Short mmCIF file of C-alpha atoms in Angstrom, two decimals:
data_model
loop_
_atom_site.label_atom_id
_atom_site.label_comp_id
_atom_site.label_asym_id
_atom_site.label_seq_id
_atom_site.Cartn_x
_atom_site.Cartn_y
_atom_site.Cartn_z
CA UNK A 13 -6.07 -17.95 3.02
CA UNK A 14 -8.83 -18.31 5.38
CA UNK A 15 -11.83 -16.41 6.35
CA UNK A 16 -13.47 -14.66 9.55
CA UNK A 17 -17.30 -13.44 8.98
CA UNK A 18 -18.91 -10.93 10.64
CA UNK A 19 -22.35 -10.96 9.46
CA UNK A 20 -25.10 -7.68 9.61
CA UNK A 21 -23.67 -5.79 12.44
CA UNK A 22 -26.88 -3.86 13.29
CA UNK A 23 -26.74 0.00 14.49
CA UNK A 24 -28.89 2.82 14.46
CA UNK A 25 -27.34 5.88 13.02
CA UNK A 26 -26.94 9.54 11.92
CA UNK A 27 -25.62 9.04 8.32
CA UNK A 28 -26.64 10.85 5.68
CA UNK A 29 -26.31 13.72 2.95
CA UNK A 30 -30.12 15.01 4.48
CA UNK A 31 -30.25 16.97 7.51
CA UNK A 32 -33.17 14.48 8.15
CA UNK A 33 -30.71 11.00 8.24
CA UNK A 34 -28.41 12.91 10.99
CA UNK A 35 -31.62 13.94 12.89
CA UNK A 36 -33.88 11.05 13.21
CA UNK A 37 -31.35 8.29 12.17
CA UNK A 38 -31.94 5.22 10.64
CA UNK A 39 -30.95 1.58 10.43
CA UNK A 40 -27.16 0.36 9.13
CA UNK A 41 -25.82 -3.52 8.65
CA UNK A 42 -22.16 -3.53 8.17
CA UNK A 43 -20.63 -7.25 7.56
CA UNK A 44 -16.71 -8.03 7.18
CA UNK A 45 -15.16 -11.16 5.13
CA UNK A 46 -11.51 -10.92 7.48
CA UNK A 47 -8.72 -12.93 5.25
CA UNK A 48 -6.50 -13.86 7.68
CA UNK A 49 -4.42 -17.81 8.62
CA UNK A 50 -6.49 -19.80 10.82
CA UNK A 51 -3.81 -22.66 10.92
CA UNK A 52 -2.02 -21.81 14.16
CA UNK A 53 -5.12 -20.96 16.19
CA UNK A 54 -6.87 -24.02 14.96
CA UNK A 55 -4.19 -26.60 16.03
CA UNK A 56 -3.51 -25.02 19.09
CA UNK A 57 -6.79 -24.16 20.34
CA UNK A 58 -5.41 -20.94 21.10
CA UNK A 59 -7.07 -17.00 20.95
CA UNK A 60 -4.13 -15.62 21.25
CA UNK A 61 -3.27 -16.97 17.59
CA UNK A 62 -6.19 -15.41 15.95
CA UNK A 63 -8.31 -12.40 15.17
CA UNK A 64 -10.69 -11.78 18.47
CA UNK A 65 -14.27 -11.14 16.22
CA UNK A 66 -15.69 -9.79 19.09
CA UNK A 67 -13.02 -6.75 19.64
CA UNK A 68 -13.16 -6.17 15.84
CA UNK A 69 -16.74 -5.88 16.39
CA UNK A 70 -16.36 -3.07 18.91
CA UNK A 71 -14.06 -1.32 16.64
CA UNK A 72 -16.55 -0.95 13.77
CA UNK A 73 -18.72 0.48 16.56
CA UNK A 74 -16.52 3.03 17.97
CA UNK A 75 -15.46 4.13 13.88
CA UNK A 76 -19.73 3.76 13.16
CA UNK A 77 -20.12 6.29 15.72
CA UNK A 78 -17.49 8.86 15.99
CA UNK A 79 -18.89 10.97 14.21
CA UNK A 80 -22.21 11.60 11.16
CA UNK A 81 -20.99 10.97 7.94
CA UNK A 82 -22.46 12.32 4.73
CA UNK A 83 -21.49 9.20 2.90
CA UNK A 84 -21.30 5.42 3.83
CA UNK A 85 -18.14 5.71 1.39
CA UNK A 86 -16.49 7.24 3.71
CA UNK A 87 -17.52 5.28 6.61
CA UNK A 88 -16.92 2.05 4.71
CA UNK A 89 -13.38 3.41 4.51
CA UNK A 90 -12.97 5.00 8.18
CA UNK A 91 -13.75 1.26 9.45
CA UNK A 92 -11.70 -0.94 7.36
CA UNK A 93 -8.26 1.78 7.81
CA UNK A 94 -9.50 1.24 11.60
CA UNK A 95 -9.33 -2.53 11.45
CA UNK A 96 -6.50 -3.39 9.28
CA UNK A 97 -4.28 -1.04 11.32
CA UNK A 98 -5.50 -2.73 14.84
CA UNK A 99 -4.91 -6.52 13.90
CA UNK A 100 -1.94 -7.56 12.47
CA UNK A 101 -3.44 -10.63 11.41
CA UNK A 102 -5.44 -9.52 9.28
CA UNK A 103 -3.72 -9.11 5.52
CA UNK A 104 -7.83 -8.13 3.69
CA UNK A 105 -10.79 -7.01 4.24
CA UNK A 106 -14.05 -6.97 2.61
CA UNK A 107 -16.41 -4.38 3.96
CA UNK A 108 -20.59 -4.09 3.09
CA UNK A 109 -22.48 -1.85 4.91
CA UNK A 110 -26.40 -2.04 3.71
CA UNK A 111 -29.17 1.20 4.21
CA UNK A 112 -32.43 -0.11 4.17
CA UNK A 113 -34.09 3.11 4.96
CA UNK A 114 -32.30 4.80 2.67
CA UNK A 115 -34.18 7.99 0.93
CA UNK A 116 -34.74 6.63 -2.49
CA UNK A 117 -38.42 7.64 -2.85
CA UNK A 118 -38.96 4.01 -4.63
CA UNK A 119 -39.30 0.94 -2.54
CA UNK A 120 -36.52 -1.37 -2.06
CA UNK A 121 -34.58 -3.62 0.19
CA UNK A 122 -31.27 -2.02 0.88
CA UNK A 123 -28.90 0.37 -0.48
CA UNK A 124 -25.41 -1.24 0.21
CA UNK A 125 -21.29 -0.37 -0.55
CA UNK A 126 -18.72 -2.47 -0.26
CA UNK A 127 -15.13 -2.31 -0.57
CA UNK A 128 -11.82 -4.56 -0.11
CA UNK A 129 -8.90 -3.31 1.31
CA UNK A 130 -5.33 -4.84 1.99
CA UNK A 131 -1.97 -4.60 3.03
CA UNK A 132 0.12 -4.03 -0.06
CA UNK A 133 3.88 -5.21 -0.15
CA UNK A 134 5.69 -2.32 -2.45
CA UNK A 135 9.38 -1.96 -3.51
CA UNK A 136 10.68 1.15 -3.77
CA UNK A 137 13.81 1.80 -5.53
CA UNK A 138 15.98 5.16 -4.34
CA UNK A 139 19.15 6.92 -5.73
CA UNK A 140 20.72 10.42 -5.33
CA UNK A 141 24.24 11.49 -7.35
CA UNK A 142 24.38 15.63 -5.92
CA UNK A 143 25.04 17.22 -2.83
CA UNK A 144 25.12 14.10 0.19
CA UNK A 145 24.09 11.38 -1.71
CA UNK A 146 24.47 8.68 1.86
CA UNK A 147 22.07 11.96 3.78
CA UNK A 148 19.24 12.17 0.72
CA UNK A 149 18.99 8.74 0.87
CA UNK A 150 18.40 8.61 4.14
CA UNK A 151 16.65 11.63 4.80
CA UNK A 152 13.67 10.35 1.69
CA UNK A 153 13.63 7.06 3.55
CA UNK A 154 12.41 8.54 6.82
CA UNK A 155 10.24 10.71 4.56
CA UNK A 156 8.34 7.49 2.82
CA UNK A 157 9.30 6.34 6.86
CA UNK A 158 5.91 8.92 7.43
CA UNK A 159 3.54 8.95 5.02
CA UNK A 160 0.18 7.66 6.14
CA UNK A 161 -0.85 4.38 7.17
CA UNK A 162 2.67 2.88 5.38
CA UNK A 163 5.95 1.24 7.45
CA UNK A 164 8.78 0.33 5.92
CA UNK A 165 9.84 -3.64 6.35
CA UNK A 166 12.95 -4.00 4.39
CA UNK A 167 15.97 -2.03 3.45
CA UNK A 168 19.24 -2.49 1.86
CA UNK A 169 22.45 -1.45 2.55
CA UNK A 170 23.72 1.21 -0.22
CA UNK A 171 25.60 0.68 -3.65
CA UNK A 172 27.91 3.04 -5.17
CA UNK A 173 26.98 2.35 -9.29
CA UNK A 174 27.73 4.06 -12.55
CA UNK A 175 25.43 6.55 -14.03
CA UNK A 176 23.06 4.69 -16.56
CA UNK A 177 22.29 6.52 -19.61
CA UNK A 178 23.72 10.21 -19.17
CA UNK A 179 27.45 9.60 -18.40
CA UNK A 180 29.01 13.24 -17.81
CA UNK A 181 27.90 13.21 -14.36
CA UNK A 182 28.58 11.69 -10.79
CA UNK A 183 28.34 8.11 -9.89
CA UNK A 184 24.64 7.24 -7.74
CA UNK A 185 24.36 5.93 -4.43
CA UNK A 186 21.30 3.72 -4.72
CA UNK A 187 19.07 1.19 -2.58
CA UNK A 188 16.39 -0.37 -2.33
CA UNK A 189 13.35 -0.28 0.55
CA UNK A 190 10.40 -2.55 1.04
CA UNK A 191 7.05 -0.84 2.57
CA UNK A 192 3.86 -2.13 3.70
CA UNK A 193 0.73 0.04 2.87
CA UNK A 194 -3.26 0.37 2.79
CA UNK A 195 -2.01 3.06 -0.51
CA UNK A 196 -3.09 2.73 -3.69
CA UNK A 197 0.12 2.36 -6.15
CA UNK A 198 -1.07 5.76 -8.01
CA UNK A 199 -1.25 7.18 -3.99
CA UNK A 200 2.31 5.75 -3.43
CA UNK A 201 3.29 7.54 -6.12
CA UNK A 202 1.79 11.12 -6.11
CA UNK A 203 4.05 10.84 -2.35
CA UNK A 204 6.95 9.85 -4.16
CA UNK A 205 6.86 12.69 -6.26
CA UNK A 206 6.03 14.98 -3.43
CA UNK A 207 8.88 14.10 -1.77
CA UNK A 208 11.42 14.10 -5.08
CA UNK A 209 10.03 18.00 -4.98
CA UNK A 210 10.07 18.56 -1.61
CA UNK A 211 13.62 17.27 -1.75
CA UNK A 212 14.58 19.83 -4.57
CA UNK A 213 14.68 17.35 -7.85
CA UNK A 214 14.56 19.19 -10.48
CA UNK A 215 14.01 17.34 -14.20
CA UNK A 216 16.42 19.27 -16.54
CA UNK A 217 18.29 16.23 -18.72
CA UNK A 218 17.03 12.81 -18.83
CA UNK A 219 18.86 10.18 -17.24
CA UNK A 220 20.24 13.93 -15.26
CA UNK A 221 22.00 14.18 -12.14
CA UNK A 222 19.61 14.22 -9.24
CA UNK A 223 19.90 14.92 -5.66
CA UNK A 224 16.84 12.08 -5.32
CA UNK A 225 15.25 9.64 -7.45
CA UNK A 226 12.56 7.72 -6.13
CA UNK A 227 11.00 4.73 -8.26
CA UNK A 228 7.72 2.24 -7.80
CA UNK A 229 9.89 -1.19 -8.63
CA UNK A 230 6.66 -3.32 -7.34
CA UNK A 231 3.57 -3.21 -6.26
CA UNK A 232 2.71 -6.42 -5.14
CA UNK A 233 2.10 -8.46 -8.31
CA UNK A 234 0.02 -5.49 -10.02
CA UNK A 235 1.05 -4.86 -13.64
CA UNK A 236 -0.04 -1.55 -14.43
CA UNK A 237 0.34 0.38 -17.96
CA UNK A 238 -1.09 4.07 -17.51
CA UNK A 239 0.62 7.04 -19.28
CA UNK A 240 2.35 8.24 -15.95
CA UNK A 241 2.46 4.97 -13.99
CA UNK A 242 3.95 1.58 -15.16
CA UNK A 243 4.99 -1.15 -12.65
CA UNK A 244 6.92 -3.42 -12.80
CA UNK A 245 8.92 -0.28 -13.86
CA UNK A 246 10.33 -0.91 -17.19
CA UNK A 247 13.97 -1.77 -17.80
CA UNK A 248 14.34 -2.87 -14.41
CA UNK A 249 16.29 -6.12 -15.74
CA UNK A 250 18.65 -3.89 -17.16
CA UNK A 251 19.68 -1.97 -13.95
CA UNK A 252 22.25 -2.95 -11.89
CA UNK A 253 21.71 0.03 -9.62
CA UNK A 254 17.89 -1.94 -8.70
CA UNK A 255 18.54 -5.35 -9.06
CA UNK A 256 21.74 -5.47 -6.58
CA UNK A 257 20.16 -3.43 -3.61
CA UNK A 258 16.61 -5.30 -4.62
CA UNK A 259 18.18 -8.87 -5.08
CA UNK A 260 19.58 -8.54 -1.07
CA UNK A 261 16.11 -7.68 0.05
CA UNK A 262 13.76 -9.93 -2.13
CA UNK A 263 16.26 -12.38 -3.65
CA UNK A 264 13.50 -14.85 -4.60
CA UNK A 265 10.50 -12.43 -5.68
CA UNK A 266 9.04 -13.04 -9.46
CA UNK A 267 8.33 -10.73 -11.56
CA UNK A 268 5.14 -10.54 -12.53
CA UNK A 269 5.74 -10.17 -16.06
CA UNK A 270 8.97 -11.88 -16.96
CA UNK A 271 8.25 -14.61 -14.43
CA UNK A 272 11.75 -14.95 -13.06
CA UNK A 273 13.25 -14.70 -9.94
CA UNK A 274 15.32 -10.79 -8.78
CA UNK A 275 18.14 -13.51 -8.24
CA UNK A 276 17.63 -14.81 -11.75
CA UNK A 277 17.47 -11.57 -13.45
CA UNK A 278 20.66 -10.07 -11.70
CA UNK A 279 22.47 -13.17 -12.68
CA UNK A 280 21.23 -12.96 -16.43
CA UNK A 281 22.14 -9.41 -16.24
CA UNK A 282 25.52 -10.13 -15.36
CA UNK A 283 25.97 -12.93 -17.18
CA UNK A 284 25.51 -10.42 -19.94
CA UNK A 285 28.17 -7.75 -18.76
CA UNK A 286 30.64 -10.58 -18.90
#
């Protein structure tokens, strides 16, 4: 992908842990590194296909000062949430901001942070066997539909499909939903799980009847092993009840680990039933 700079943006400002720094103020330098796709703009000779530098420039401003912050942590994020959710063009962000004046009490150049934030493509998958299974899907859609700084971008149509594991229940109404979000996949999930409780899931028998099951299928092309968070989520390949609803929505997407194609693995999975 390409690359905008914006190079030592220079401000005077009240940021600081000391009552001193929001008193007197002192001198910031925040730079971006915008990924974005040049390609259009450049053959066309056209603004209207690119990031305007100059308005992202006056957006750092307004976030830089809105208000004092204790920490440029926090200001480092306030800015880049602020830009990535004002220009659609922008898929990453790299963000420095540099204190020179900072209250070390040992001579030096500059104290700086930086951070990188992005858009994140994540594939969610959803099923519900109690109570109405077509309304709890729905209804923890429109719930993921509002958690912050996320929109959904894909959704499939709903499959009726067998309990897996536990038989002596209901059959599942499952799909699958695509979301783009600035959330962190452990983030995505602690709402997840908020919304399973809010919901009223309750974890008696594994592989249980459920009025709502919400799964992390992919984030991005992360592979992550923690205790309480693996993605790609395990066994996937051997779910009909993901791979049908996630086949109509990503048909082509490889998995990070097995390095196949959704289309390919749904195949291979039937292939296998057969």
């Amino acid at each position: 992908m390409d690359k905008i700079y914006i190079r030592d943006l220079e401000f005077i400002g009240y940021h600081g842990v000391f009552e001193e720094e929001k008193k007197l103020g002192q001198k910031f330098f925040v730079s971006l590194e915008l990924t974005t796709n040049l390609r259009e703009a450049g053959l066309n000779d056209d603004i209207t296909k690119t990031t305007h530098y100059g308005e992202v420039a006056e957006t750092v401003k307004k976030v830089f000062f809105q208000k004092k912050y204790d920490l440029i942590e926090t200001l480092a994020e306030d800015i880049a949430r602020e830009v990535l959710l004002n220009y659609p063009l922008i898929s990453e962000l790299k963000l420095e901001i540099k204190k020179p004046w900072a209250p070390v009490g040992i001579p030096l150049k500059d104290v700086s942070v930086e951070i990188t934030r992005k858009w994140n493509e994540v594939y969610i998958s959803l099923g519900s066997n109690m109570g109405n299974k077509k309304e709890n899907l729905e209804r923890a859609i429109k719930e993921i539909a509002n958690i912050k700084d996320t929109f959904i971008i894909k959704e499939s149509k709903i499959i009726e499909t067998e309990p897996f594991g536990y038989k002596e229940q209901d059959d599942f109404l499952n799909s699958c939903i695509g979301i783009k979000t600035l959330l962190t996949p452990r983030e995505i999930l602690k709402e997840l799980l908020s919304i399973e409780k809010k919901m009223g899931r309750e974890r008696k028998i594994k592989w249980g009847p459920r009025i709502i099951d919400l799964d992390i299928i992919f984030y991005g092309k992360e592979v992550i092993e923690e205790d309480d968070l693996i993605v790609p989520h395990p066994y996937m390949e051997y779910r009909e009840f993901v791979l049908k609803p996630l086949e109509e929505i990503i048909p082509n997407f490889v998995h990070p680990l097995l390095l196949k194609r959704v289309s390919t693995l749904k195949k291979e999975l039937e292939n296998e039933k057969n």
